CSV table of C-alpha atoms in Angstrom, one decimal:
chain,number,residue,atom,x,y,z
M,1,MET,CA,-7.8,3.0,1.4
M,2,GLU,CA,-10.5,4.9,-1.3
M,3,SER,CA,-13.7,6.1,0.1
M,4,ARG,CA,-13.6,4.2,3.4
M,5,SER,CA,-16.0,5.6,6.1
M,6,ASN,CA,-16.0,4.5,9.7
M,7,VAL,CA,-19.6,3.5,9.7
M,8,ASN,CA,-20.9,0.7,11.7
M,9,LYS,CA,-20.8,-2.4,9.2
M,10,GLN,CA,-23.8,-4.0,10.6
M,11,ASP,CA,-25.8,-0.8,10.1
M,12,LYS,CA,-24.1,-0.4,6.6
M,13,GLU,CA,-25.0,3.0,6.2
M,14,SER,CA,-23.7,5.0,3.3
M,15,GLU,CA,-21.7,8.4,3.2
M,16,ASP,CA,-24.7,9.9,1.9
M,17,PHE,CA,-27.0,8.9,4.7
M,18,ILE,CA,-24.5,10.0,7.7
M,19,MET,CA,-23.8,13.4,5.7
M,20,SER,CA,-27.3,14.3,4.8
M,21,ASN,CA,-28.6,13.8,8.3
M,22,MET,CA,-25.6,15.6,10.3
M,23,PRO,CA,-27.1,18.6,11.9
M,24,GLU,CA,-25.5,22.0,10.4
M,25,LEU,CA,-22.9,19.7,8.3
M,26,LYS,CA,-19.2,21.0,8.2
M,27,ILE,CA,-16.8,18.8,6.2
M,28,GLY,CA,-13.0,19.3,7.5
M,29,VAL,CA,-10.6,18.3,4.5
M,30,VAL,CA,-7.1,17.4,5.2
M,31,ALA,CA,-4.6,16.5,3.0
M,32,VAL,CA,-1.5,14.2,3.8
M,33,SER,CA,1.7,15.0,2.0
M,34,ARG,CA,5.4,15.5,2.1
M,35,ASP,CA,5.5,18.5,0.2
M,36,CYS,CA,3.3,21.4,-0.6
M,37,PHE,CA,0.2,20.9,-2.6
M,38,PRO,CA,1.1,23.2,-5.7
M,39,GLU,CA,4.3,20.8,-6.3
M,40,SER,CA,3.0,17.4,-5.4
M,41,LEU,CA,-0.6,17.0,-5.2
M,42,SER,CA,-1.5,20.0,-7.7
M,43,VAL,CA,-4.2,22.6,-6.7
M,44,ASN,CA,-6.6,21.2,-9.4
M,45,ARG,CA,-7.2,17.8,-7.4
M,46,ARG,CA,-7.3,19.4,-4.3
M,47,LYS,CA,-9.8,22.1,-5.4
M,48,ALA,CA,-11.9,19.1,-7.4
M,49,LEU,CA,-12.2,17.3,-4.1
M,50,ILE,CA,-13.3,20.4,-2.2
M,51,ASP,CA,-15.6,21.3,-5.3
M,52,ALA,CA,-17.2,17.9,-5.5
M,53,TYR,CA,-18.1,18.2,-1.9
M,54,THR,CA,-19.2,21.6,-2.0
M,55,LYS,CA,-21.6,20.6,-5.1
M,56,LYS,CA,-23.0,17.6,-3.3
M,57,TYR,CA,-23.9,19.1,0.3
M,58,GLY,CA,-24.3,22.6,-0.6
M,59,GLU,CA,-22.4,26.1,0.0
M,60,GLY,CA,-20.4,26.4,3.3
M,61,THR,CA,-20.5,22.8,4.0
M,62,VAL,CA,-16.2,22.3,3.5
M,63,TYR,CA,-13.8,23.8,5.6
M,64,GLU,CA,-10.2,23.4,3.9
M,65,CYS,CA,-7.6,22.9,6.5
M,66,PRO,CA,-4.9,25.5,5.6
M,67,ILE,CA,-2.1,22.9,7.1
M,68,CYS,CA,-0.3,22.0,3.7
M,69,ILE,CA,2.3,19.6,5.0
M,70,VAL,CA,1.2,16.8,7.2
M,71,GLU,CA,4.1,14.2,7.4
M,72,SER,CA,3.7,13.1,11.0
M,73,GLU,CA,1.6,12.4,13.8
M,74,ILE,CA,2.3,15.7,15.3
M,75,HIS,CA,1.4,17.7,12.2
M,76,MET,CA,-1.8,15.5,11.8
M,77,VAL,CA,-3.0,16.0,15.3
M,78,GLN,CA,-2.3,19.8,14.6
M,79,ALA,CA,-4.4,19.7,11.7
M,80,LEU,CA,-7.3,17.9,13.2
M,81,GLU,CA,-7.4,20.3,16.0
M,82,ASP,CA,-7.5,23.2,13.4
M,83,VAL,CA,-10.4,21.4,11.9
M,84,LYS,CA,-12.3,20.9,15.1
M,85,LYS,CA,-12.0,24.7,16.1
M,86,ALA,CA,-13.4,25.6,12.7
M,87,GLY,CA,-16.3,23.7,14.1
M,88,CYS,CA,-16.5,20.7,11.7
M,89,ASN,CA,-18.4,17.3,12.3
M,90,ALA,CA,-17.2,15.2,9.4
M,91,LEU,CA,-13.7,14.7,8.1
M,92,VAL,CA,-12.1,13.9,4.7
M,93,VAL,CA,-8.5,12.9,4.7
M,94,TYR,CA,-6.7,13.1,1.4
M,95,LEU,CA,-3.8,10.9,0.9
M,96,GLY,CA,-1.1,12.1,-1.7
M,97,ASN,CA,1.4,9.9,-3.5
M,98,PHE,CA,3.9,10.3,-0.8
M,99,GLY,CA,1.6,10.3,2.1
M,100,PRO,CA,2.7,8.8,5.3
M,101,GLU,CA,0.8,6.3,7.4
M,102,ILE,CA,-2.3,7.6,9.0
M,103,SER,CA,-3.6,5.3,11.8
M,104,GLU,CA,-7.5,5.0,12.6
M,105,THR,CA,-6.5,4.7,16.0
M,106,LEU,CA,-5.2,8.4,15.8
M,107,LEU,CA,-7.9,9.5,14.0
M,108,ALA,CA,-10.6,8.4,16.4
M,109,LYS,CA,-8.8,9.6,19.6
M,110,HIS,CA,-8.6,13.4,17.9
M,111,PHE,CA,-11.8,13.6,15.8
M,112,ASP,CA,-15.4,12.2,16.7
M,113,GLY,CA,-17.8,11.6,13.7
M,114,PRO,CA,-17.7,10.4,10.0
M,115,LYS,CA,-14.1,10.2,8.8
M,116,MET,CA,-13.0,9.0,5.1
M,117,PHE,CA,-9.8,8.5,3.4
M,118,VAL,CA,-9.4,9.4,-0.2
M,119,ALA,CA,-6.3,7.8,-1.7
M,120,ALA,CA,-4.5,9.4,-4.5
M,121,ALA,CA,-2.3,8.0,-7.2
M,122,GLU,CA,-2.3,8.1,-11.1
M,123,SER,CA,-0.7,6.6,-13.8
M,124,HIS,CA,1.5,9.7,-14.8
M,125,GLY,CA,2.1,10.8,-11.2
M,126,PRO,CA,5.1,10.4,-9.3
M,127,GLY,CA,4.4,7.1,-8.0
M,128,VAL,CA,1.5,4.4,-6.6
M,129,GLY,CA,1.2,3.7,-3.1
M,130,VAL,CA,-1.0,1.9,-0.5
M,131,VAL,CA,-1.3,2.1,3.4
M,132,ILE,CA,-2.0,-1.3,5.1
M,133,ASP,CA,-3.5,-0.9,8.7
M,134,GLY,CA,-4.2,-3.8,11.0
M,135,CYS,CA,-1.4,-5.8,10.2
M,136,PRO,CA,-0.2,-7.7,13.3
M,137,ALA,CA,3.3,-7.5,14.7
M,138,GLY,CA,6.2,-10.2,14.3
M,139,ILE,CA,5.4,-11.1,10.5
M,140,PRO,CA,8.7,-11.7,8.6
M,141,LEU,CA,8.1,-9.3,5.5
M,142,SER,CA,10.6,-8.1,2.8
M,143,GLU,CA,10.3,-6.1,0.0
M,144,GLN,CA,11.3,-9.2,-2.1
M,145,ASP,CA,7.9,-10.8,-0.4
M,146,ILE,CA,5.9,-8.1,-2.2
M,147,GLN,CA,8.1,-7.8,-5.2
M,148,GLN,CA,7.7,-11.3,-6.4
M,149,PHE,CA,3.3,-10.5,-6.9
M,150,LEU,CA,4.3,-7.3,-8.3
M,151,ASP,CA,6.4,-8.5,-11.1
M,152,ARG,CA,3.6,-10.7,-12.5
M,153,ARG,CA,1.4,-7.5,-12.7
M,154,LYS,CA,4.1,-5.2,-14.1
M,155,PRO,CA,4.3,-4.2,-18.1
M,156,GLY,CA,6.9,-5.6,-20.6
M,157,GLN,CA,6.1,-9.5,-19.7
M,158,SER,CA,5.7,-10.6,-23.2
M,159,LYS,CA,4.7,-9.4,-26.5
M,160,TYR,CA,1.1,-9.4,-25.2
M,161,THR,CA,1.4,-6.5,-22.8
M,162,THR,CA,2.0,-3.0,-22.9
M,163,LYS,CA,5.5,-2.1,-23.6
M,164,ARG,CA,5.8,0.7,-21.0
M,165,ASN,CA,8.9,0.2,-19.3
M,166,GLU,CA,8.4,0.0,-15.5
M,167,SER,CA,10.3,-1.9,-12.8
M,168,ASP,CA,7.4,-1.5,-10.5
M,169,SER,CA,10.1,-1.8,-7.6
M,170,VAL,CA,8.6,-1.4,-4.2
M,171,GLU,CA,9.8,0.3,-1.2
M,172,ILE,CA,8.7,0.0,2.5
M,173,LEU,CA,8.5,3.4,3.9
M,174,SER,CA,7.1,2.3,7.1
M,175,GLY,CA,5.6,-0.4,9.0
M,176,VAL,CA,8.4,-2.9,9.1
M,177,PHE,CA,11.7,-3.3,11.2
M,178,GLU,CA,14.7,-5.3,10.7
M,179,GLY,CA,12.5,-7.5,8.3
M,180,THR,CA,9.5,-7.9,10.6
M,181,THR,CA,6.2,-6.1,10.7
M,182,THR,CA,5.8,-3.6,13.9
M,183,GLY,CA,2.1,-3.6,14.1
M,184,THR,CA,2.0,-0.2,13.1
M,185,PRO,CA,0.5,0.9,9.4
M,186,ILE,CA,2.7,-0.2,6.8
M,187,SER,CA,3.3,2.5,4.0
M,188,LEU,CA,4.4,1.0,0.7
M,189,LEU,CA,5.4,3.2,-2.6
M,190,VAL,CA,6.1,2.2,-6.3
M,191,ARG,CA,7.4,5.1,-8.5
M,192,ASN,CA,6.3,5.6,-11.8
M,193,GLN,CA,9.3,5.8,-14.1
M,194,ASP,CA,8.2,5.7,-17.9
M,195,GLN,CA,5.2,8.0,-18.0
M,196,ARG,CA,4.9,9.3,-21.8
M,197,SER,CA,2.1,11.8,-21.2
M,198,ARG,CA,2.5,13.2,-24.9
M,199,ASP,CA,1.2,9.9,-26.1
M,200,TYR,CA,-2.2,11.3,-25.0
M,201,GLY,CA,-2.4,14.6,-26.5
M,202,ASN,CA,-5.0,14.0,-29.1
M,203,ILE,CA,-7.4,12.7,-26.3
M,204,ALA,CA,-7.3,15.7,-24.0
M,205,THR,CA,-10.7,17.1,-25.2
M,206,SER,CA,-12.2,13.8,-26.6
M,207,TYR,CA,-14.0,11.2,-24.8
M,208,ARG,CA,-12.6,7.7,-25.6
M,209,PRO,CA,-15.0,4.8,-26.2
M,210,GLY,CA,-15.2,2.5,-23.5
M,211,HIS,CA,-13.2,4.7,-20.9
M,212,ALA,CA,-14.6,6.9,-18.2
M,213,ASP,CA,-13.4,10.2,-19.7
M,214,TYR,CA,-17.0,11.4,-20.0
M,215,CYS,CA,-17.9,10.5,-16.8
M,216,PHE,CA,-15.2,12.3,-15.1
M,217,ASP,CA,-16.1,15.5,-16.9
M,218,GLN,CA,-19.6,15.1,-15.6
M,219,LYS,CA,-18.7,14.6,-11.9
M,220,TYR,CA,-15.6,16.8,-11.7
M,221,GLY,CA,-15.8,19.5,-14.2
M,222,PHE,CA,-12.1,18.5,-15.5
M,223,ARG,CA,-10.1,15.2,-15.9
M,224,ASP,CA,-6.4,13.9,-15.9
M,225,TYR,CA,-6.5,12.5,-19.6
M,226,ARG,CA,-2.9,10.9,-19.1
M,227,GLY,CA,-3.2,7.3,-19.3
M,228,GLY,CA,-6.9,7.3,-17.7
M,229,GLY,CA,-5.5,9.4,-14.3
M,230,ARG,CA,-7.0,7.5,-11.3
M,231,SER,CA,-8.9,4.9,-13.3
M,232,SER,CA,-5.5,3.9,-14.9
M,233,GLY,CA,-4.7,0.3,-14.3
M,234,ARG,CA,-1.7,1.2,-12.6
M,235,GLU,CA,-3.7,2.1,-9.7
M,236,THR,CA,-4.1,-2.0,-9.0
M,237,ILE,CA,-0.2,-1.5,-8.0
M,238,GLY,CA,-1.5,-0.8,-4.5
M,239,ARG,CA,-3.9,-3.9,-4.4
M,240,VAL,CA,-1.5,-6.1,-5.4
M,241,ALA,CA,1.1,-4.7,-3.1
M,242,ALA,CA,-1.3,-5.2,0.1
M,243,GLY,CA,-2.7,-8.3,-1.5
M,244,ALA,CA,0.9,-10.0,-1.1
M,245,ILE,CA,0.8,-9.0,2.7
M,246,ALA,CA,-2.7,-10.5,2.9
M,247,SER,CA,-1.4,-13.7,1.2
M,248,LYS,CA,1.3,-14.1,3.7
M,249,LEU,CA,-1.1,-13.9,6.5
M,250,LEU,CA,-3.6,-16.3,5.1
M,251,GLY,CA,-0.6,-18.5,4.2
M,252,GLU,CA,0.4,-18.7,8.0
M,253,LEU,CA,-3.3,-20.2,8.6
M,254,GLY,CA,-3.1,-22.9,5.9
M,255,ILE,CA,-5.5,-20.8,3.5
M,256,VAL,CA,-4.2,-21.2,-0.2
M,257,LEU,CA,-5.3,-19.7,-3.2
M,258,THR,CA,-4.7,-20.7,-6.9
M,259,THR,CA,-5.6,-17.7,-9.5
M,260,TYR,CA,-5.3,-18.5,-13.3
M,261,ALA,CA,-7.5,-17.3,-16.6
M,262,LYS,CA,-9.9,-19.6,-17.6
M,263,SER,CA,-10.4,-18.2,-20.8
M,264,ILE,CA,-9.1,-15.8,-23.2
M,265,GLY,CA,-11.5,-14.7,-25.6
M,266,PRO,CA,-13.4,-17.6,-27.0
M,267,VAL,CA,-10.5,-20.1,-26.0
M,268,THR,CA,-12.0,-21.8,-22.8
M,269,VAL,CA,-10.4,-24.3,-20.3
M,270,ALA,CA,-12.7,-27.1,-19.1
M,271,GLU,CA,-12.0,-28.0,-15.6
M,272,ALA,CA,-11.4,-31.4,-16.5
M,273,ASP,CA,-8.5,-30.3,-18.7
M,274,TYR,CA,-7.2,-28.2,-15.8
M,275,ASP,CA,-3.3,-28.5,-15.4
M,276,PHE,CA,-2.1,-26.3,-12.5
M,277,THR,CA,1.7,-26.7,-13.2
M,278,GLU,CA,1.0,-25.2,-16.7
M,279,ILE,CA,-0.4,-21.8,-15.4
M,280,THR,CA,3.3,-20.4,-14.9
M,281,ASN,CA,4.5,-21.5,-18.3
M,282,ASN,CA,2.5,-19.4,-20.5
M,283,SER,CA,2.1,-15.9,-21.0
M,284,PHE,CA,-1.6,-16.0,-20.4
M,285,TYR,CA,-1.6,-17.7,-17.0
M,286,LEU,CA,-3.9,-20.4,-18.6
M,287,PRO,CA,-4.2,-23.9,-17.1
M,288,ASN,CA,-3.5,-26.0,-20.0
M,289,LYS,CA,-0.8,-25.6,-22.7
M,290,ASP,CA,-3.0,-26.5,-25.7
M,291,ALA,CA,-5.2,-23.6,-24.7
M,292,ALA,CA,-2.4,-21.0,-24.3
M,293,GLU,CA,-0.9,-22.1,-28.0
M,294,LYS,CA,-4.6,-21.1,-29.3
M,295,ALA,CA,-4.9,-18.1,-27.3
M,296,ALA,CA,-1.4,-17.0,-28.6
M,297,GLU,CA,-2.7,-17.4,-32.2
M,298,TYR,CA,-6.0,-15.6,-31.2
M,299,VAL,CA,-4.7,-12.5,-29.6
M,300,SER,CA,-1.9,-12.5,-32.3
M,301,THR,CA,-4.4,-11.9,-35.1
M,302,LEU,CA,-6.4,-9.4,-33.0
M,303,MET,CA,-2.9,-7.0,-32.6
M,304,GLU,CA,-2.6,-7.3,-36.3
M,305,GLN,CA,-6.3,-6.1,-36.8
M,306,MET,CA,-5.4,-3.2,-34.0
M,307,ASP,CA,-8.0,-5.0,-31.8
M,308,SER,CA,-8.3,-6.0,-28.4
M,309,CYS,CA,-10.2,-8.9,-26.3
M,310,GLY,CA,-11.5,-9.9,-22.7
M,311,GLY,CA,-11.4,-13.0,-20.9
M,312,LEU,CA,-12.4,-15.0,-17.6
M,313,ILE,CA,-10.3,-15.1,-14.4
M,314,GLU,CA,-11.2,-17.9,-11.6
M,315,CYS,CA,-9.8,-18.0,-8.2
M,316,ARG,CA,-10.0,-21.0,-5.8
M,317,VAL,CA,-9.6,-20.9,-2.1
M,318,ASP,CA,-8.7,-23.8,-0.3
M,319,HIS,CA,-9.0,-24.6,3.7
M,320,LEU,CA,-11.3,-21.9,4.2
M,321,PRO,CA,-13.1,-22.6,7.7
M,322,ALA,CA,-16.9,-22.6,7.5
M,323,GLY,CA,-18.8,-19.6,9.0
M,324,LEU,CA,-16.7,-16.7,7.5
M,325,GLY,CA,-19.3,-13.9,6.7
M,326,GLU,CA,-22.7,-12.4,7.9
M,327,PRO,CA,-26.1,-13.6,6.9
M,328,VAL,CA,-27.2,-10.3,5.9
M,329,PHE,CA,-25.3,-7.2,4.8
M,330,ASP,CA,-21.9,-8.3,5.1
M,331,LYS,CA,-22.4,-11.7,3.5
M,332,LEU,CA,-18.8,-13.3,2.3
M,333,ASP,CA,-20.0,-13.4,-1.6
M,334,ALA,CA,-21.3,-9.8,-1.4
M,335,LEU,CA,-18.0,-8.3,0.0
M,336,LEU,CA,-15.9,-10.6,-2.3
M,337,ALA,CA,-18.0,-9.4,-5.5
M,338,GLN,CA,-17.8,-5.5,-4.1
M,339,ALA,CA,-14.1,-5.9,-4.0
M,340,ILE,CA,-13.5,-7.9,-7.4
M,341,MET,CA,-16.1,-5.3,-9.2
M,342,SER,CA,-14.0,-2.7,-7.9
M,343,ILE,CA,-11.2,-3.8,-10.1
M,344,GLY,CA,-11.2,-1.6,-13.5
M,345,ALA,CA,-12.2,-3.8,-16.1
M,346,VAL,CA,-14.3,-6.0,-14.2
M,347,LYS,CA,-17.8,-6.5,-15.6
M,348,GLY,CA,-19.3,-9.4,-13.9
M,349,VAL,CA,-18.7,-11.8,-11.0
M,350,GLU,CA,-19.9,-14.9,-10.2
M,351,ILE,CA,-19.4,-17.6,-7.4
M,352,GLY,CA,-19.6,-21.4,-8.1
M,353,ASP,CA,-22.2,-22.2,-10.9
M,354,GLY,CA,-22.8,-18.7,-10.8
M,355,PHE,CA,-25.1,-17.6,-13.7
M,356,GLN,CA,-25.7,-21.2,-14.9
M,357,SER,CA,-27.5,-21.7,-11.6
M,358,ALA,CA,-30.3,-19.7,-13.4
M,359,SER,CA,-30.9,-22.4,-16.0
M,360,SER,CA,-30.3,-25.1,-13.4
M,361,THR,CA,-33.1,-27.0,-11.0
M,362,GLY,CA,-33.1,-27.3,-7.2
M,363,SER,CA,-32.4,-30.9,-7.3
M,364,THR,CA,-29.3,-30.3,-9.5
M,365,ASN,CA,-28.1,-27.1,-8.1
M,366,ASN,CA,-28.5,-28.2,-4.3
M,367,ASP,CA,-24.9,-29.8,-3.0
M,368,PRO,CA,-25.8,-32.9,-0.8
M,369,PHE,CA,-24.2,-33.2,2.6
M,370,CYS,CA,-22.3,-36.2,3.8
M,371,MET,CA,-19.8,-37.4,6.5
M,372,GLN,CA,-16.2,-37.9,5.6
M,373,GLN,CA,-13.8,-39.0,8.4
M,374,GLY,CA,-16.2,-37.4,11.1
M,375,GLN,CA,-16.7,-34.0,9.0
M,376,VAL,CA,-19.6,-32.5,7.5
M,377,MET,CA,-18.7,-32.3,3.5
M,378,LYS,CA,-20.4,-31.9,0.4
M,379,THR,CA,-20.6,-34.3,-2.3
M,380,SER,CA,-20.7,-31.4,-5.2
M,381,ASN,CA,-20.0,-27.6,-4.9
M,382,HIS,CA,-22.4,-26.0,-7.1
M,383,SER,CA,-22.8,-23.1,-4.4
M,384,GLY,CA,-18.6,-22.5,-4.8
M,385,GLY,CA,-18.2,-22.7,-1.1
M,386,THR,CA,-20.7,-20.4,0.5
M,387,LEU,CA,-24.3,-20.6,2.0
M,388,GLY,CA,-26.5,-17.9,3.3
M,389,GLY,CA,-23.5,-15.4,2.6
M,390,MET,CA,-21.1,-17.6,5.0
M,391,SER,CA,-18.3,-19.9,3.8
M,392,ASP,CA,-19.5,-23.5,4.2
M,393,GLY,CA,-16.0,-25.1,4.6
M,394,SER,CA,-15.7,-26.4,0.9
M,395,GLN,CA,-13.4,-25.0,-1.6
M,396,LEU,CA,-14.5,-21.3,-2.5
M,397,ILE,CA,-14.4,-20.6,-6.3
M,398,LEU,CA,-15.1,-17.4,-7.9
M,399,ARG,CA,-14.6,-15.8,-11.3
M,400,ALA,CA,-14.4,-12.3,-12.6
M,401,ALA,CA,-15.1,-11.5,-16.5
M,402,ILE,CA,-12.7,-8.9,-17.5
M,403,LYS,CA,-13.8,-6.8,-20.6
M,404,PRO,CA,-11.7,-6.1,-23.7
M,405,THR,CA,-8.8,-3.5,-23.5
M,406,PRO,CA,-10.9,-0.4,-24.8
M,407,SER,CA,-7.4,1.5,-25.8
M,408,ILE,CA,-7.3,0.2,-29.5
M,409,SER,CA,-5.7,2.0,-32.4
M,410,GLN,CA,-8.7,1.4,-34.8
M,411,MET,CA,-10.6,4.3,-35.4
M,412,GLN,CA,-13.6,4.9,-33.7
M,413,HIS,CA,-16.6,7.0,-33.6
M,414,THR,CA,-17.0,9.4,-30.5
M,415,VAL,CA,-17.3,12.8,-29.6
M,416,ASN,CA,-15.3,15.8,-27.9
M,417,ASN,CA,-16.0,17.9,-25.0
M,418,SER,CA,-17.6,20.5,-27.4
M,419,GLY,CA,-20.4,18.3,-28.6
M,420,GLU,CA,-18.8,17.5,-31.9
M,421,GLU,CA,-18.6,14.2,-33.4
M,422,ILE,CA,-15.4,12.9,-34.5
M,423,GLU,CA,-13.2,10.0,-35.3
M,424,LEU,CA,-10.4,8.9,-32.9
M,425,SER,CA,-7.7,6.8,-33.1
M,426,ILE,CA,-5.9,5.9,-29.5
M,427,HIS,CA,-2.2,6.1,-29.4
M,428,GLY,CA,0.3,5.0,-26.8
M,429,ARG,CA,1.5,1.9,-25.2
M,430,HIS,CA,-1.7,-0.7,-24.2
M,431,ASP,CA,-2.3,-4.1,-23.6
M,432,PRO,CA,-4.0,-5.9,-26.2
M,433,ILE,CA,-5.5,-8.0,-23.6
M,434,ILE,CA,-5.8,-7.2,-19.7
M,435,VAL,CA,-6.4,-10.7,-18.3
M,436,PRO,CA,-2.9,-12.1,-17.9
M,437,ARG,CA,-1.7,-9.1,-15.8
M,438,ALA,CA,-5.0,-9.2,-13.9
M,439,VAL,CA,-5.0,-12.7,-12.7
M,440,VAL,CA,-2.8,-11.6,-9.7
M,441,VAL,CA,-4.8,-8.6,-9.0
């Protein structure tokens, strides 16, 4: 759970608004880990969090909880009591790579005021994890249920993905007993096994074109240059693991998702040529055999040129009931766009006809309603399944534009953190295209 405040969703107030309007603001920082900070979270990361809030809200606004190890409910209560004694009226919870489940109910019981979670996991850290709160009890769940999704995301599936050798084996740490969810938070962990931090030595002081290196330096004053740190694609492991559980719950409701690559670079599959049985038969998850062969030729050529490409991912959701979503702030399409845009490398989202709607006309873009077997239906679906921020009962269609992998071996012009202009070639193991592994994300 990253940067998630307990703000009333209807009011949609931001963290900045809340913090800036708190009288005599004092933020308590509590970190959750199975080990002490110097070994597991690193002093630098903890200091960066504290410095960031101090810089944002002023000197004297941040209190650092002295309790270093928080690995149980008892420890958490002790930490919260310490924060309250210090006079804090806002709380930031920092979840380490091996942090246990932390229930929002527990936090609400022992601390009043704004609360925010900050998740921690990096490409070259010990592992990547996620905590899922709110899953009902009694749902059959095994590691294999989650693993089948992670296997579609893991590296090394074909010559078109990074050669980093990771099994991405998931471990269920809590929330499941004898193969069934207990209703308590589910904590999942995937350990990193094949980090090669030495591959990134030449970029420790340089800003890679297309990466967030410069932005991290400007925001935090330093950065983890190994594989992109927090902005690495391995961050999506947590999303996929949590999504596997969500998919299982949706399946219980009869809701079905079909996701695939609509285009790889210039190779695009027209809707009339879709063959969904072909999606898992090729390395690109394209719904067309001929298109997959053309994509293979195109990407192979780019690899020879030490270059990369992007593409378009499309998702179709069937059997959604009408009326999901809100008419203003929590529009269904707005929430979907926010979630999709939070994925690294996504540069655009569209629903239904999307950007093509701008060149359409009202008479064409409107979807006429009709009656079929006693049900209100539409004769077309230019809206992509949403109207007024709510689902309309038809198929939900959304797309995400994925940019080309920025890590390429071609020589590129950039600058270093000393302000010197230099030429840089990116080493290491990188995907020539992100799209195939991002489909499951």
